[in-house]
Amino acid sequence: MITEVVNTKELKKVDPVFGQISFDEHEQIVFCNDKDTGLKAIIGIHNTVMGPALGGTRMWDYNSEWDALNDVLRLSRGMTFKSAITGLNLGGGKAVIIGDAKTQKTPELMLKFGEFVHSLNGKYITAEDVGMTTSDMDLVRTVTPHVTGISEEKGGAGNPSPITAYGVYMGMKAAAKYKFGSDTLDGKVVYVEGIGNVGETLVKHLSEEGAKVYVADLNQERLEEVRDKYGVDIYGGNNLYAEDMDIYAPCALGATVNDETIPQLKAKVIAGAANNQLASELKHGKMLRDLGIVYAPDFLINAGGIINVYAELEKYGKKEIIEKTENIYNTTLEILKNAEANQVTTHQAALSIAQSRIEARKNGK
Ligand code: NAD
């Protein structure tokens, strides 16, 4: 299986659709277009061997449609491996809606999107991602049952973000244990980049444990709110990657670990919520390994959200959600040790296990 994804520029150069490496054996890609509501969305269904393709919908004001396509392909592929490594009977899918969630998201647009999801007959199940809330999913639920991340008032498992943050916290502690010999984060300097739904709860756990937390975000209001709530420091510079720190926690968008940032990084551990943190999995995973920076694979430690929404399908409760999420600690530690033993990057170690589970299922084992 191909494990590398090309960047947008390379994507533009290649003509044939199915030959593009970023398609990485995607089963189906659905372009949703509705002039009346202004909906332009893409649903990526990467793999359904383990079950229906479940993954959230991101609404983002992309620079170009190519960027949106590239994002959905990378995200849906990531979901396949996230669910497989977490042991869930789910495949990988994701959707993106092109537009600014603050100004262009309307009930009509969300309902139309829901109709497109419904037309796939459950092959793709949606949930929230960046730019979406539980009330958006409640609305989508009125036109299709193939949606999770429903509010607790409407009988769902509620906002998955706090659980995602708890899982990231577990993964971070495991990575600290591996790198520093102890999983305590008391006194550790942690930079959290992106303090949205997930980042804020992560900041809460970190500050409660006594970590020295710096926060960065594009949104000044949020920065001040989170600083006042948890007593953390706002990072005032413009290049946090070069700052002295123990742990870098990317919790905004992906690809912040790249050719430019890696040589500057002083962090000893990278553990955060953002999907697709490595711009190039193979190249940047290896660069981190060579520098001795421990990378806790994103799709492994940010699985709390999918564990939470899966509860709606499998009908398990909060206790089981927490137990499964806490297990991210053990899995992360195992994978970090496995990577060292097999002389591969941590990302490759996690990916191989996920891929072999999918292969086994495909072959009826
Ligand atoms: P969110 O939209 O609530 O928060 C993202 C935050 O990042 C915002 O405050 C935004 O201002 C900030 N941001 C954006 N670009 C930035 C930049 N360049 N520098 C600094 N800050 C920036 O999103 P979220 O739900 O908290 O998700 C964060 C990340 O975690 C995303 O990559 C998402 O895909 C991933 N993730 C989320 C969940 C979940 O349960 N919400 C689950 C798994 C993975």
mmCIF file of C-alpha atoms and ligand atoms in Angstrom:
data_model
loop_
_atom_site.group_PDB
_atom_site.id
_atom_site.type_symbol
_atom_site.label_atom_id
_atom_site.label_comp_id
_atom_site.label_asym_id
_atom_site.label_seq_id
_atom_site.Cartn_x
_atom_site.Cartn_y
_atom_site.Cartn_z
ATOM 1 C CA MET A 1 0.000 0.000 0.000
ATOM 2 C CA ILE A 2 1.244 3.493 -0.770
ATOM 3 C CA THR A 3 1.978 5.409 2.393
ATOM 4 C CA GLU A 4 3.071 8.751 1.002
ATOM 5 C CA VAL A 5 0.808 11.591 -0.016
ATOM 6 C CA VAL A 6 1.868 14.245 -2.508
ATOM 7 C CA ASN A 7 1.524 17.947 -1.910
ATOM 8 C CA THR A 8 -0.933 20.135 -3.791
ATOM 9 C CA LYS A 9 1.567 21.359 -6.379
ATOM 10 C CA GLU A 10 2.452 17.808 -7.362
ATOM 11 C CA LEU A 11 -1.234 16.963 -7.444
ATOM 12 C CA LYS A 12 -1.829 19.614 -10.093
ATOM 13 C CA LYS A 13 0.899 18.257 -12.342
ATOM 14 C CA VAL A 14 -0.588 14.776 -12.647
ATOM 15 C CA ASP A 15 -3.399 14.222 -15.105
ATOM 16 C CA PRO A 16 -5.009 10.825 -14.695
ATOM 17 C CA VAL A 17 -7.380 10.688 -11.740
ATOM 18 C CA PHE A 18 -6.915 7.185 -10.455
ATOM 19 C CA GLY A 19 -3.154 7.205 -10.931
ATOM 20 C CA GLN A 20 -2.568 9.974 -8.465
ATOM 21 C CA ILE A 21 -0.626 8.836 -5.481
ATOM 22 C CA SER A 22 -2.687 10.923 -3.078
ATOM 23 C CA PHE A 23 -5.709 8.824 -4.004
ATOM 24 C CA ASP A 24 -3.938 5.997 -2.219
ATOM 25 C CA GLU A 25 -6.524 3.443 -3.232
ATOM 26 C CA HIS A 26 -9.502 5.557 -2.185
ATOM 27 C CA GLU A 27 -12.703 3.658 -2.896
ATOM 28 C CA GLN A 28 -14.891 6.598 -3.756
ATOM 29 C CA ILE A 29 -14.773 10.374 -3.901
ATOM 30 C CA VAL A 30 -18.000 12.301 -4.083
ATOM 31 C CA PHE A 31 -18.227 15.915 -5.245
ATOM 32 C CA CYS A 32 -21.332 17.616 -3.889
ATOM 33 C CA ASN A 33 -22.509 20.762 -5.603
ATOM 34 C CA ASP A 34 -25.666 22.756 -4.997
ATOM 35 C CA LYS A 35 -26.069 26.157 -6.544
ATOM 36 C CA ASP A 36 -29.069 27.242 -4.464
ATOM 37 C CA THR A 37 -27.385 26.835 -1.085
ATOM 38 C CA GLY A 38 -23.837 27.478 -2.326
ATOM 39 C CA LEU A 39 -22.746 24.045 -1.118
ATOM 40 C CA LYS A 40 -19.446 22.815 -2.482
ATOM 41 C CA ALA A 41 -18.313 19.746 -0.617
ATOM 42 C CA ILE A 42 -16.151 16.692 -1.179
ATOM 43 C CA ILE A 43 -16.658 13.380 0.589
ATOM 44 C CA GLY A 44 -13.673 11.043 0.579
ATOM 45 C CA ILE A 45 -14.271 7.359 1.251
ATOM 46 C CA HIS A 46 -10.883 5.776 1.619
ATOM 47 C CA ASN A 47 -11.517 2.245 2.791
ATOM 48 C CA THR A 48 -14.513 0.278 4.084
ATOM 49 C CA VAL A 49 -12.918 -3.107 4.802
ATOM 50 C CA MET A 50 -13.307 -2.715 8.589
ATOM 51 C CA GLY A 51 -16.760 -1.115 8.395
ATOM 52 C CA PRO A 52 -18.550 2.009 7.186
ATOM 53 C CA ALA A 53 -16.294 4.991 6.530
ATOM 54 C CA LEU A 54 -16.719 7.276 9.523
ATOM 55 C CA GLY A 55 -15.079 10.669 9.774
ATOM 56 C CA GLY A 56 -15.989 14.265 10.481
ATOM 57 C CA THR A 57 -16.850 17.123 8.186
ATOM 58 C CA ARG A 58 -14.490 20.079 8.070
ATOM 59 C CA MET A 59 -15.666 23.480 6.891
ATOM 60 C CA TRP A 60 -12.737 25.627 5.859
ATOM 61 C CA ASP A 61 -12.096 28.553 3.571
ATOM 62 C CA TYR A 62 -9.571 26.759 1.357
ATOM 63 C CA ASN A 63 -7.272 28.725 -0.935
ATOM 64 C CA SER A 64 -8.282 26.504 -3.819
ATOM 65 C CA GLU A 65 -10.427 23.506 -4.632
ATOM 66 C CA TRP A 66 -7.208 21.526 -5.072
ATOM 67 C CA ASP A 67 -6.308 22.291 -1.474
ATOM 68 C CA ALA A 68 -9.736 21.087 -0.386
ATOM 69 C CA LEU A 69 -9.368 17.863 -2.383
ATOM 70 C CA ASN A 70 -5.898 17.249 -1.057
ATOM 71 C CA ASP A 71 -7.107 17.846 2.497
ATOM 72 C CA VAL A 72 -10.054 15.476 2.270
ATOM 73 C CA LEU A 73 -7.898 12.741 0.730
ATOM 74 C CA ARG A 74 -5.294 13.027 3.454
ATOM 75 C CA LEU A 75 -7.919 13.188 6.174
ATOM 76 C CA SER A 76 -10.049 10.271 4.983
ATOM 77 C CA ARG A 77 -6.990 8.082 4.586
ATOM 78 C CA GLY A 78 -5.931 8.990 8.117
ATOM 79 C CA MET A 79 -9.323 7.904 9.435
ATOM 80 C CA THR A 80 -8.875 4.392 8.025
ATOM 81 C CA PHE A 81 -5.722 3.903 10.045
ATOM 82 C CA LYS A 82 -7.029 5.740 13.107
ATOM 83 C CA SER A 83 -9.964 3.371 13.465
ATOM 84 C CA ALA A 84 -7.890 0.290 12.653
ATOM 85 C CA ILE A 85 -5.168 1.084 15.218
ATOM 86 C CA THR A 86 -7.854 1.822 17.821
ATOM 87 C CA GLY A 87 -9.560 -1.512 17.171
ATOM 88 C CA LEU A 88 -12.884 -0.079 15.940
ATOM 89 C CA ASN A 89 -14.961 -1.742 13.253
ATOM 90 C CA LEU A 90 -14.949 1.322 11.057
ATOM 91 C CA GLY A 91 -13.476 2.319 7.749
ATOM 92 C CA GLY A 92 -12.031 5.692 6.878
ATOM 93 C CA GLY A 93 -13.855 8.653 5.393
ATOM 94 C CA LYS A 94 -14.022 12.384 5.779
ATOM 95 C CA ALA A 95 -15.783 15.341 4.202
ATOM 96 C CA VAL A 96 -14.850 18.933 3.549
ATOM 97 C CA ILE A 97 -17.185 21.823 2.855
ATOM 98 C CA ILE A 98 -15.519 24.705 1.078
ATOM 99 C CA GLY A 99 -16.298 28.019 2.774
ATOM 100 C CA ASP A 100 -15.985 30.099 5.893
ATOM 101 C CA ALA A 101 -17.900 28.423 8.708
ATOM 102 C CA LYS A 102 -18.433 31.742 10.457
ATOM 103 C CA THR A 103 -20.085 33.518 7.525
ATOM 104 C CA GLN A 104 -21.177 30.899 4.981
ATOM 105 C CA LYS A 105 -22.646 28.097 7.050
ATOM 106 C CA THR A 106 -26.431 28.175 6.845
ATOM 107 C CA PRO A 107 -29.078 25.640 7.930
ATOM 108 C CA GLU A 108 -30.017 25.154 4.244
ATOM 109 C CA LEU A 109 -26.429 24.363 3.314
ATOM 110 C CA MET A 110 -26.079 21.860 6.157
ATOM 111 C CA LEU A 111 -29.362 20.159 5.241
ATOM 112 C CA LYS A 112 -28.295 19.857 1.620
ATOM 113 C CA PHE A 113 -24.998 18.385 2.755
ATOM 114 C CA GLY A 114 -26.968 15.913 4.881
ATOM 115 C CA GLU A 115 -28.924 14.857 1.791
ATOM 116 C CA PHE A 116 -25.688 14.068 -0.020
ATOM 117 C CA VAL A 117 -24.514 12.021 2.963
ATOM 118 C CA HIS A 118 -27.847 10.197 2.953
ATOM 119 C CA SER A 119 -27.512 9.341 -0.736
ATOM 120 C CA LEU A 120 -24.493 7.175 0.153
ATOM 121 C CA ASN A 121 -26.724 4.800 2.139
ATOM 122 C CA GLY A 122 -24.485 4.579 5.172
ATOM 123 C CA LYS A 123 -21.248 3.837 3.363
ATOM 124 C CA TYR A 124 -20.078 7.163 4.796
ATOM 125 C CA ILE A 125 -21.089 8.332 8.277
ATOM 126 C CA THR A 126 -20.349 11.913 9.180
ATOM 127 C CA ALA A 127 -19.545 13.760 12.421
ATOM 128 C CA GLU A 128 -18.045 17.127 13.346
ATOM 129 C CA ASP A 129 -14.567 18.409 12.598
ATOM 130 C CA VAL A 130 -13.105 21.910 12.369
ATOM 131 C CA GLY A 131 -15.866 24.479 11.749
ATOM 132 C CA MET A 132 -18.676 22.148 12.896
ATOM 133 C CA THR A 133 -20.598 21.759 16.140
ATOM 134 C CA THR A 134 -22.934 19.196 17.676
ATOM 135 C CA SER A 135 -25.909 21.401 16.720
ATOM 136 C CA ASP A 136 -24.842 21.169 13.060
ATOM 137 C CA MET A 137 -24.878 17.389 13.405
ATOM 138 C CA ASP A 138 -28.300 17.538 15.105
ATOM 139 C CA LEU A 139 -29.530 19.393 12.036
ATOM 140 C CA VAL A 140 -27.965 16.899 9.610
ATOM 141 C CA ARG A 141 -29.652 14.143 11.668
ATOM 142 C CA THR A 142 -33.052 15.469 10.554
ATOM 143 C CA VAL A 143 -32.305 14.362 6.978
ATOM 144 C CA THR A 144 -30.123 11.288 7.486
ATOM 145 C CA PRO A 145 -29.441 8.682 10.178
ATOM 146 C CA HIS A 146 -25.847 8.400 8.930
ATOM 147 C CA VAL A 147 -24.448 10.967 11.304
ATOM 148 C CA THR A 148 -22.770 10.835 14.731
ATOM 149 C CA GLY A 149 -21.488 13.491 17.101
ATOM 150 C CA ILE A 150 -25.066 14.302 18.054
ATOM 151 C CA SER A 151 -25.679 16.426 21.153
ATOM 152 C CA GLU A 152 -26.467 14.723 24.458
ATOM 153 C CA GLU A 153 -29.858 16.493 24.524
ATOM 154 C CA LYS A 154 -30.742 14.698 21.276
ATOM 155 C CA GLY A 155 -29.536 11.350 22.601
ATOM 156 C CA GLY A 156 -25.992 11.388 21.207
ATOM 157 C CA ALA A 157 -22.598 11.148 22.905
ATOM 158 C CA GLY A 158 -22.083 14.906 22.692
ATOM 159 C CA ASN A 159 -19.101 16.979 21.648
ATOM 160 C CA PRO A 160 -16.178 14.586 21.014
ATOM 161 C CA SER A 161 -13.495 17.249 21.522
ATOM 162 C CA PRO A 162 -12.985 16.906 25.308
ATOM 163 C CA ILE A 163 -12.472 13.154 24.847
ATOM 164 C CA THR A 164 -10.073 13.776 21.971
ATOM 165 C CA ALA A 165 -8.129 16.107 24.254
ATOM 166 C CA TYR A 166 -8.060 13.499 27.021
ATOM 167 C CA GLY A 167 -6.666 10.909 24.596
ATOM 168 C CA VAL A 168 -4.008 13.345 23.388
ATOM 169 C CA TYR A 169 -3.099 13.987 27.016
ATOM 170 C CA MET A 170 -2.754 10.204 27.555
ATOM 171 C CA GLY A 171 -0.596 9.870 24.433
ATOM 172 C CA MET A 172 1.546 12.812 25.521
ATOM 173 C CA LYS A 173 2.115 11.263 28.929
ATOM 174 C CA ALA A 174 3.135 7.981 27.317
ATOM 175 C CA ALA A 175 5.576 9.797 25.032
ATOM 176 C CA ALA A 176 6.980 11.655 28.063
ATOM 177 C CA LYS A 177 7.426 8.340 29.862
ATOM 178 C CA TYR A 178 9.318 6.984 26.889
ATOM 179 C CA LYS A 179 11.511 10.052 26.369
ATOM 180 C CA PHE A 180 12.040 11.367 29.895
ATOM 181 C CA GLY A 181 11.620 8.166 31.928
ATOM 182 C CA SER A 182 8.568 9.496 33.782
ATOM 183 C CA ASP A 183 5.100 10.340 32.591
ATOM 184 C CA THR A 184 4.658 13.302 34.869
ATOM 185 C CA LEU A 185 4.202 16.555 33.004
ATOM 186 C CA ASP A 186 4.666 18.651 36.139
ATOM 187 C CA GLY A 187 7.205 21.350 35.288
ATOM 188 C CA LYS A 188 7.428 20.372 31.612
ATOM 189 C CA VAL A 189 7.346 23.263 29.130
ATOM 190 C CA VAL A 190 4.542 22.596 26.641
ATOM 191 C CA TYR A 191 3.569 24.778 23.679
ATOM 192 C CA VAL A 192 -0.011 24.227 22.531
ATOM 193 C CA GLU A 193 -0.585 25.574 19.017
ATOM 194 C CA GLY A 194 -4.319 26.024 18.420
ATOM 195 C CA ILE A 195 -6.622 26.369 21.403
ATOM 196 C CA GLY A 196 -9.954 25.535 19.824
ATOM 197 C CA ASN A 197 -12.293 22.808 21.027
ATOM 198 C CA VAL A 198 -9.532 20.255 21.621
ATOM 199 C CA GLY A 199 -6.629 22.562 22.442
ATOM 200 C CA GLU A 200 -8.454 24.250 25.293
ATOM 201 C CA THR A 201 -9.269 21.010 27.122
ATOM 202 C CA LEU A 202 -5.711 19.835 26.611
ATOM 203 C CA VAL A 203 -4.511 23.077 28.216
ATOM 204 C CA LYS A 204 -6.820 22.361 31.156
ATOM 205 C CA HIS A 205 -5.313 18.885 31.749
ATOM 206 C CA LEU A 206 -1.776 20.189 31.361
ATOM 207 C CA SER A 207 -2.174 23.128 33.683
ATOM 208 C CA GLU A 208 -3.915 20.954 36.282
ATOM 209 C CA GLU A 209 -0.870 18.679 36.233
ATOM 210 C CA GLY A 210 1.525 21.570 36.711
ATOM 211 C CA ALA A 211 3.011 21.870 33.219
ATOM 212 C CA LYS A 212 4.340 25.273 32.147
ATOM 213 C CA VAL A 213 1.982 25.944 29.247
ATOM 214 C CA TYR A 214 2.310 28.475 26.437
ATOM 215 C CA VAL A 215 -0.588 28.913 24.027
ATOM 216 C CA ALA A 216 -0.633 30.171 20.445
ATOM 217 C CA ASP A 217 -3.638 30.858 18.222
ATOM 218 C CA LEU A 218 -4.681 33.190 15.424
ATOM 219 C CA ASN A 219 -7.638 34.276 17.527
ATOM 220 C CA GLN A 220 -6.575 36.879 20.111
ATOM 221 C CA GLU A 221 -9.863 36.741 22.004
ATOM 222 C CA ARG A 222 -9.495 33.013 22.537
ATOM 223 C CA LEU A 223 -5.942 33.452 23.718
ATOM 224 C CA GLU A 224 -6.999 35.905 26.387
ATOM 225 C CA GLU A 225 -9.966 33.753 27.421
ATOM 226 C CA VAL A 226 -7.834 30.616 27.821
ATOM 227 C CA ARG A 227 -5.053 32.538 29.603
ATOM 228 C CA ASP A 228 -7.524 33.961 32.109
ATOM 229 C CA LYS A 229 -9.244 30.626 32.651
ATOM 230 C CA TYR A 230 -6.166 28.453 33.224
ATOM 231 C CA GLY A 231 -3.417 30.902 34.136
ATOM 232 C CA VAL A 232 -1.230 29.941 31.164
ATOM 233 C CA ASP A 233 1.021 32.222 29.101
ATOM 234 C CA ILE A 234 0.264 33.551 25.644
ATOM 235 C CA TYR A 235 3.126 33.016 23.207
ATOM 236 C CA GLY A 236 3.870 36.457 21.852
ATOM 237 C CA GLY A 237 6.472 35.616 19.188
ATOM 238 C CA ASN A 238 5.985 34.551 15.601
ATOM 239 C CA ASN A 239 8.010 31.342 15.417
ATOM 240 C CA LEU A 240 7.168 29.044 18.269
ATOM 241 C CA TYR A 241 8.988 26.099 16.680
ATOM 242 C CA ALA A 242 12.347 27.605 17.627
ATOM 243 C CA GLU A 243 11.427 28.169 21.279
ATOM 244 C CA ASP A 244 12.943 26.147 24.092
ATOM 245 C CA MET A 245 10.379 23.570 25.100
ATOM 246 C CA ASP A 246 9.974 19.976 26.156
ATOM 247 C CA ILE A 247 6.805 19.242 24.211
ATOM 248 C CA TYR A 248 5.221 20.706 21.102
ATOM 249 C CA ALA A 249 1.473 20.044 20.843
ATOM 250 C CA PRO A 250 0.070 20.848 17.373
ATOM 251 C CA CYS A 251 -3.670 21.328 17.841
ATOM 252 C CA ALA A 252 -4.552 23.561 14.872
ATOM 253 C CA LEU A 253 -4.336 22.289 11.292
ATOM 254 C CA GLY A 254 -1.958 19.750 9.769
ATOM 255 C CA ALA A 255 1.479 19.774 8.114
ATOM 256 C CA THR A 256 3.186 22.027 10.670
ATOM 257 C CA VAL A 257 5.988 19.472 10.983
ATOM 258 C CA ASN A 258 7.824 20.048 7.752
ATOM 259 C CA ASP A 259 11.122 20.904 6.023
ATOM 260 C CA GLU A 260 11.098 24.410 7.438
ATOM 261 C CA THR A 261 10.095 23.732 11.055
ATOM 262 C CA ILE A 262 11.952 20.497 11.841
ATOM 263 C CA PRO A 263 15.473 21.965 11.689
ATOM 264 C CA GLN A 264 14.400 24.669 14.149
ATOM 265 C CA LEU A 265 12.570 22.427 16.608
ATOM 266 C CA LYS A 266 13.908 22.290 20.146
ATOM 267 C CA ALA A 267 11.055 20.125 21.421
ATOM 268 C CA LYS A 268 11.972 16.615 22.524
ATOM 269 C CA VAL A 269 8.446 15.287 22.075
ATOM 270 C CA ILE A 270 5.680 16.086 19.593
ATOM 271 C CA ALA A 271 2.199 15.101 20.727
ATOM 272 C CA GLY A 272 -0.930 16.911 19.622
ATOM 273 C CA ALA A 273 -4.425 16.634 18.226
ATOM 274 C CA ALA A 274 -4.058 17.954 14.684
ATOM 275 C CA ASN A 275 -4.561 15.442 11.893
ATOM 276 C CA ASN A 276 -1.696 14.891 9.432
ATOM 277 C CA GLN A 277 0.934 16.766 11.407
ATOM 278 C CA LEU A 278 3.768 15.473 9.235
ATOM 279 C CA ALA A 279 3.751 17.230 5.846
ATOM 280 C CA SER A 280 5.396 14.117 4.437
ATOM 281 C CA GLU A 281 4.982 11.008 6.546
ATOM 282 C CA LEU A 282 8.045 9.177 5.298
ATOM 283 C CA LYS A 283 10.484 12.043 5.010
ATOM 284 C CA HIS A 284 9.531 14.012 8.091
ATOM 285 C CA GLY A 285 8.976 10.950 10.250
ATOM 286 C CA LYS A 286 12.550 9.962 9.461
ATOM 287 C CA MET A 287 13.938 13.452 10.067
ATOM 288 C CA LEU A 288 12.384 13.481 13.541
ATOM 289 C CA ARG A 289 13.739 10.040 14.296
ATOM 290 C CA ASP A 290 17.250 11.065 13.235
ATOM 291 C CA LEU A 291 17.044 14.073 15.559
ATOM 292 C CA GLY A 292 15.831 11.946 18.470
ATOM 293 C CA ILE A 293 12.523 13.821 18.657
ATOM 294 C CA VAL A 294 9.793 11.459 19.809
ATOM 295 C CA TYR A 295 6.714 11.811 17.640
ATOM 296 C CA ALA A 296 3.496 10.355 19.054
ATOM 297 C CA PRO A 297 1.589 9.477 15.848
ATOM 298 C CA ASP A 298 -1.368 11.851 15.447
ATOM 299 C CA PHE A 299 -3.873 9.268 14.232
ATOM 300 C CA LEU A 300 -3.094 7.115 17.247
ATOM 301 C CA ILE A 301 -3.338 9.692 20.033
ATOM 302 C CA ASN A 302 -6.205 11.802 18.668
ATOM 303 C CA ALA A 303 -8.583 8.822 18.444
ATOM 304 C CA GLY A 304 -10.628 9.857 21.506
ATOM 305 C CA GLY A 305 -13.120 11.656 19.274
ATOM 306 C CA ILE A 306 -13.800 8.630 17.102
ATOM 307 C CA ILE A 307 -14.089 6.454 20.213
ATOM 308 C CA ASN A 308 -16.711 8.910 21.480
ATOM 309 C CA VAL A 309 -18.792 9.010 18.295
ATOM 310 C CA TYR A 310 -18.485 5.227 17.781
ATOM 311 C CA ALA A 311 -20.290 4.869 21.121
ATOM 312 C CA GLU A 312 -23.412 6.175 19.387
ATOM 313 C CA LEU A 313 -23.302 3.297 16.899
ATOM 314 C CA GLU A 314 -22.268 0.564 19.338
ATOM 315 C CA LYS A 315 -24.361 1.892 22.225
ATOM 316 C CA TYR A 316 -21.657 1.934 24.858
ATOM 317 C CA GLY A 317 -21.557 4.527 27.628
ATOM 318 C CA LYS A 318 -19.211 7.120 29.124
ATOM 319 C CA LYS A 319 -17.326 4.592 31.279
ATOM 320 C CA GLU A 320 -16.290 2.546 28.269
ATOM 321 C CA ILE A 321 -15.459 5.683 26.299
ATOM 322 C CA ILE A 322 -13.055 6.771 29.052
ATOM 323 C CA GLU A 323 -11.504 3.288 29.393
ATOM 324 C CA LYS A 324 -10.890 2.982 25.649
ATOM 325 C CA THR A 325 -9.444 6.497 25.568
ATOM 326 C CA GLU A 326 -7.151 5.821 28.523
ATOM 327 C CA ASN A 327 -5.835 2.815 26.663
ATOM 328 C CA ILE A 328 -4.220 5.249 24.198
ATOM 329 C CA TYR A 329 -1.490 5.542 26.857
ATOM 330 C CA ASN A 330 -0.620 1.823 26.615
ATOM 331 C CA THR A 331 -0.877 1.662 22.840
ATOM 332 C CA THR A 332 1.352 4.714 22.413
ATOM 333 C CA LEU A 333 4.024 3.324 24.701
ATOM 334 C CA GLU A 334 3.924 -0.022 22.885
ATOM 335 C CA ILE A 335 4.238 1.629 19.484
ATOM 336 C CA LEU A 336 7.148 3.826 20.543
ATOM 337 C CA LYS A 337 8.988 0.749 21.833
ATOM 338 C CA ASN A 338 8.035 -1.242 18.752
ATOM 339 C CA ALA A 339 9.446 1.499 16.486
ATOM 340 C CA GLU A 340 12.735 1.453 18.349
ATOM 341 C CA ALA A 341 12.959 -2.336 18.279
ATOM 342 C CA ASN A 342 12.255 -2.466 14.544
ATOM 343 C CA GLN A 343 14.316 0.601 13.641
ATOM 344 C CA VAL A 344 11.406 2.324 11.930
ATOM 345 C CA THR A 345 9.734 5.673 12.535
ATOM 346 C CA THR A 346 6.942 5.816 15.091
ATOM 347 C CA HIS A 347 4.514 6.714 12.325
ATOM 348 C CA GLN A 348 5.528 3.675 10.297
ATOM 349 C CA ALA A 349 5.247 1.412 13.336
ATOM 350 C CA ALA A 350 1.663 2.544 13.973
ATOM 351 C CA LEU A 351 0.740 2.409 10.302
ATOM 352 C CA SER A 352 2.054 -1.139 9.844
ATOM 353 C CA ILE A 353 -0.082 -2.443 12.690
ATOM 354 C CA ALA A 354 -3.178 -0.693 11.312
ATOM 355 C CA GLN A 355 -2.469 -1.978 7.796
ATOM 356 C CA SER A 356 -1.949 -5.540 8.915
ATOM 357 C CA ARG A 357 -5.280 -5.487 10.788
ATOM 358 C CA ILE A 358 -7.032 -4.317 7.628
ATOM 359 C CA GLU A 359 -5.282 -6.963 5.510
ATOM 360 C CA ALA A 360 -6.242 -9.678 7.982
ATOM 361 C CA ARG A 361 -9.893 -8.606 7.885
ATOM 362 C CA LYS A 362 -9.834 -8.491 4.110
ATOM 363 C CA ASN A 363 -8.518 -12.022 4.020
ATOM 364 C CA GLY A 364 -11.194 -13.170 6.460
ATOM 365 C CA LYS A 365 -8.787 -13.748 9.365
HETATM 366 P P1 NAD B 1 -11.131 24.127 16.261
HETATM 367 O O1 NAD B 1 -11.547 24.704 14.972
HETATM 368 O O2 NAD B 1 -12.066 24.186 17.416
HETATM 369 O O3 NAD B 1 -9.771 24.813 16.743
HETATM 370 C C1 NAD B 1 -8.695 25.059 15.912
HETATM 371 C C2 NAD B 1 -7.978 26.280 16.492
HETATM 372 O O4 NAD B 1 -6.745 26.435 15.786
HETATM 373 C C3 NAD B 1 -8.755 27.583 16.327
HETATM 374 O O5 NAD B 1 -8.808 28.264 17.570
HETATM 375 C C4 NAD B 1 -7.961 28.363 15.285
HETATM 376 O O6 NAD B 1 -7.999 29.749 15.471
HETATM 377 C C5 NAD B 1 -6.566 27.811 15.523
HETATM 378 N N1 NAD B 1 -5.656 27.947 14.386
HETATM 379 C C6 NAD B 1 -5.914 27.725 13.070
HETATM 380 N N2 NAD B 1 -4.797 27.937 12.346
HETATM 381 C C7 NAD B 1 -3.822 28.283 13.229
HETATM 382 C C8 NAD B 1 -2.452 28.617 13.105
HETATM 383 N N3 NAD B 1 -1.858 28.644 11.910
HETATM 384 N N4 NAD B 1 -1.771 28.913 14.220
HETATM 385 C C9 NAD B 1 -2.359 28.896 15.434
HETATM 386 N N5 NAD B 1 -3.649 28.579 15.618
HETATM 387 C C10 NAD B 1 -4.372 28.284 14.532
HETATM 388 O O7 NAD B 1 -10.672 22.623 15.965
HETATM 389 P P2 NAD B 1 -10.568 21.400 16.965
HETATM 390 O O8 NAD B 1 -11.832 20.656 16.951
HETATM 391 O O9 NAD B 1 -10.005 21.874 18.274
HETATM 392 O O10 NAD B 1 -9.491 20.489 16.223
HETATM 393 C C11 NAD B 1 -8.117 20.823 16.229
HETATM 394 C C12 NAD B 1 -7.353 19.794 15.398
HETATM 395 O O11 NAD B 1 -7.526 18.496 15.954
HETATM 396 C C13 NAD B 1 -7.805 19.697 13.933
HETATM 397 O O12 NAD B 1 -6.689 19.406 13.131
HETATM 398 C C14 NAD B 1 -8.748 18.514 13.942
HETATM 399 O O13 NAD B 1 -8.843 17.894 12.684
HETATM 400 C C15 NAD B 1 -8.055 17.623 14.945
HETATM 401 N N6 NAD B 1 -8.941 16.661 15.580
HETATM 402 C C16 NAD B 1 -10.052 17.106 16.233
HETATM 403 C C17 NAD B 1 -10.895 16.177 16.839
HETATM 404 C C18 NAD B 1 -12.107 16.615 17.623
HETATM 405 O O14 NAD B 1 -12.682 15.800 18.336
HETATM 406 N N7 NAD B 1 -12.501 17.872 17.547
HETATM 407 C C19 NAD B 1 -10.607 14.816 16.748
HETATM 408 C C20 NAD B 1 -9.445 14.401 16.095
HETATM 409 C C21 NAD B 1 -8.626 15.339 15.505
#
